Amino acid sequence: MIPFLIFAIVLSQGKGAFLLAGYNTMSDSEKEKYNEKALAKFMGKVMYGYCFCLLLWGLNELFETEWLFIVGFILFIGLTIFALVYANTGNRFKK
């Protein structure tokens, strides 16, 4: 969880977009079309969500309750679907 949290902190400051898969493989002319800071901040928020899911999974192991794992898993799947749809529709991160 700690690496995810560090990555989330860096991204939420609008930095570290070069670490995002897909963005770092674009050509420079293609990167100029995107708002790098907004994309990084959005992905930082997504990473905070993933950290929360990992926290729930850790608490599941600690307290030996199945429902914490299920809630974390549902949140993980829901967050992933939301992030994919939100980031890839509506040209939200284009300049």
PDB file of C-alpha atoms in Angstrom:
ATOM      1  CA  MET A   1       0.000   0.000   0.000  1.00  0.00           C
ATOM      2  CA  ILE A   2       2.887   2.386   0.725  1.00  0.00           C
ATOM      3  CA  PRO A   3       4.147   2.523  -2.895  1.00  0.00           C
ATOM      4  CA  PHE A   4       0.602   3.198  -4.114  1.00  0.00           C
ATOM      5  CA  LEU A   5       0.242   5.986  -1.544  1.00  0.00           C
ATOM      6  CA  ILE A   6       3.542   7.592  -2.558  1.00  0.00           C
ATOM      7  CA  PHE A   7       2.544   7.371  -6.222  1.00  0.00           C
ATOM      8  CA  ALA A   8      -0.861   8.916  -5.392  1.00  0.00           C
ATOM      9  CA  ILE A   9       0.763  11.820  -3.543  1.00  0.00           C
ATOM     10  CA  VAL A  10       3.116  12.556  -6.440  1.00  0.00           C
ATOM     11  CA  LEU A  11       0.325  12.387  -9.008  1.00  0.00           C
ATOM     12  CA  SER A  12      -2.127  14.463  -6.970  1.00  0.00           C
ATOM     13  CA  GLN A  13       0.385  17.311  -7.046  1.00  0.00           C
ATOM     14  CA  GLY A  14       0.150  17.284 -10.846  1.00  0.00           C
ATOM     15  CA  LYS A  15       3.597  15.745 -11.288  1.00  0.00           C
ATOM     16  CA  GLY A  16       4.798  12.351 -12.415  1.00  0.00           C
ATOM     17  CA  ALA A  17       2.664  11.990 -15.534  1.00  0.00           C
ATOM     18  CA  PHE A  18       5.670  10.398 -17.222  1.00  0.00           C
ATOM     19  CA  LEU A  19       5.008   7.360 -15.004  1.00  0.00           C
ATOM     20  CA  LEU A  20       1.541   6.796 -16.475  1.00  0.00           C
ATOM     21  CA  ALA A  21       1.408   3.939 -18.935  1.00  0.00           C
ATOM     22  CA  GLY A  22       0.204   5.084 -22.321  1.00  0.00           C
ATOM     23  CA  TYR A  23       0.985   8.740 -21.709  1.00  0.00           C
ATOM     24  CA  ASN A  24       4.727   8.166 -21.520  1.00  0.00           C
ATOM     25  CA  THR A  25       4.720   6.238 -24.809  1.00  0.00           C
ATOM     26  CA  MET A  26       3.093   9.065 -26.787  1.00  0.00           C
ATOM     27  CA  SER A  27       5.138  11.245 -29.084  1.00  0.00           C
ATOM     28  CA  ASP A  28       5.889  14.782 -27.939  1.00  0.00           C
ATOM     29  CA  SER A  29       3.425  16.231 -30.437  1.00  0.00           C
ATOM     30  CA  GLU A  30       0.690  13.946 -29.110  1.00  0.00           C
ATOM     31  CA  LYS A  31       1.517  14.806 -25.474  1.00  0.00           C
ATOM     32  CA  GLU A  32       1.068  18.518 -26.246  1.00  0.00           C
ATOM     33  CA  LYS A  33      -2.619  17.855 -26.930  1.00  0.00           C
ATOM     34  CA  TYR A  34      -3.254  16.754 -23.328  1.00  0.00           C
ATOM     35  CA  ASN A  35      -3.439  18.659 -20.058  1.00  0.00           C
ATOM     36  CA  GLU A  36      -0.738  16.743 -18.214  1.00  0.00           C
ATOM     37  CA  LYS A  37      -1.458  18.287 -14.821  1.00  0.00           C
ATOM     38  CA  ALA A  38      -5.205  17.501 -14.909  1.00  0.00           C
ATOM     39  CA  LEU A  39      -4.538  13.932 -16.043  1.00  0.00           C
ATOM     40  CA  ALA A  40      -1.987  13.403 -13.267  1.00  0.00           C
ATOM     41  CA  LYS A  41      -4.330  14.827 -10.616  1.00  0.00           C
ATOM     42  CA  PHE A  42      -7.174  12.565 -11.755  1.00  0.00           C
ATOM     43  CA  MET A  43      -4.956   9.500 -11.688  1.00  0.00           C
ATOM     44  CA  GLY A  44      -3.730  10.534  -8.232  1.00  0.00           C
ATOM     45  CA  LYS A  45      -7.324  10.449  -6.981  1.00  0.00           C
ATOM     46  CA  VAL A  46      -7.777   7.023  -8.545  1.00  0.00           C
ATOM     47  CA  MET A  47      -4.626   5.830  -6.788  1.00  0.00           C
ATOM     48  CA  TYR A  48      -5.999   7.065  -3.447  1.00  0.00           C
ATOM     49  CA  GLY A  49      -9.057   4.916  -4.152  1.00  0.00           C
ATOM     50  CA  TYR A  50      -6.863   1.904  -4.832  1.00  0.00           C
ATOM     51  CA  CYS A  51      -5.005   2.565  -1.555  1.00  0.00           C
ATOM     52  CA  PHE A  52      -8.325   2.504   0.267  1.00  0.00           C
ATOM     53  CA  CYS A  53      -9.174  -0.840  -1.351  1.00  0.00           C
ATOM     54  CA  LEU A  54      -5.812  -2.240  -0.247  1.00  0.00           C
ATOM     55  CA  LEU A  55      -6.464  -0.934   3.260  1.00  0.00           C
ATOM     56  CA  LEU A  56      -9.789  -2.792   3.338  1.00  0.00           C
ATOM     57  CA  TRP A  57      -8.066  -5.971   2.184  1.00  0.00           C
ATOM     58  CA  GLY A  58      -5.443  -5.590   4.912  1.00  0.00           C
ATOM     59  CA  LEU A  59      -8.132  -5.018   7.537  1.00  0.00           C
ATOM     60  CA  ASN A  60      -9.883  -8.128   6.240  1.00  0.00           C
ATOM     61  CA  GLU A  61      -6.779 -10.167   7.043  1.00  0.00           C
ATOM     62  CA  LEU A  62      -6.353  -8.490  10.410  1.00  0.00           C
ATOM     63  CA  PHE A  63      -9.933  -8.909  11.612  1.00  0.00           C
ATOM     64  CA  GLU A  64     -10.639 -12.104   9.633  1.00  0.00           C
ATOM     65  CA  THR A  65     -13.891 -10.799   8.175  1.00  0.00           C
ATOM     66  CA  GLU A  66     -14.924 -11.751   4.675  1.00  0.00           C
ATOM     67  CA  TRP A  67     -17.144  -8.728   4.086  1.00  0.00           C
ATOM     68  CA  LEU A  68     -14.236  -6.246   4.142  1.00  0.00           C
ATOM     69  CA  PHE A  69     -12.591  -8.116   1.279  1.00  0.00           C
ATOM     70  CA  ILE A  70     -15.835  -8.179  -0.699  1.00  0.00           C
ATOM     71  CA  VAL A  71     -16.444  -4.450  -0.184  1.00  0.00           C
ATOM     72  CA  GLY A  72     -12.844  -3.677  -1.181  1.00  0.00           C
ATOM     73  CA  PHE A  73     -13.087  -5.873  -4.253  1.00  0.00           C
ATOM     74  CA  ILE A  74     -16.372  -4.301  -5.392  1.00  0.00           C
ATOM     75  CA  LEU A  75     -14.880  -0.822  -4.875  1.00  0.00           C
ATOM     76  CA  PHE A  76     -11.753  -1.855  -6.799  1.00  0.00           C
ATOM     77  CA  ILE A  77     -13.741  -3.124  -9.790  1.00  0.00           C
ATOM     78  CA  GLY A  78     -16.107  -0.135  -9.704  1.00  0.00           C
ATOM     79  CA  LEU A  79     -13.257   2.368  -9.482  1.00  0.00           C
ATOM     80  CA  THR A  80     -11.420   0.714 -12.354  1.00  0.00           C
ATOM     81  CA  ILE A  81     -14.482   0.776 -14.609  1.00  0.00           C
ATOM     82  CA  PHE A  82     -15.242   4.384 -13.646  1.00  0.00           C
ATOM     83  CA  ALA A  83     -11.656   5.519 -14.305  1.00  0.00           C
ATOM     84  CA  LEU A  84     -11.533   3.813 -17.694  1.00  0.00           C
ATOM     85  CA  VAL A  85     -14.847   5.270 -18.833  1.00  0.00           C
ATOM     86  CA  TYR A  86     -14.231   8.751 -17.398  1.00  0.00           C
ATOM     87  CA  ALA A  87     -10.704   9.104 -18.782  1.00  0.00           C
ATOM     88  CA  ASN A  88     -11.529   7.791 -22.243  1.00  0.00           C
ATOM     89  CA  THR A  89     -14.774   9.634 -22.984  1.00  0.00           C
ATOM     90  CA  GLY A  90     -15.586  13.281 -23.452  1.00  0.00           C
ATOM     91  CA  ASN A  91     -12.017  14.479 -24.197  1.00  0.00           C
ATOM     92  CA  ARG A  92     -11.754  15.659 -20.580  1.00  0.00           C
ATOM     93  CA  PHE A  93      -7.979  15.875 -20.545  1.00  0.00           C
ATOM     94  CA  LYS A  94      -7.416  17.381 -23.982  1.00  0.00           C
ATOM     95  CA  LYS A  95      -6.380  21.018 -24.219  1.00  0.00           C
TER      96      LYS A  95
END
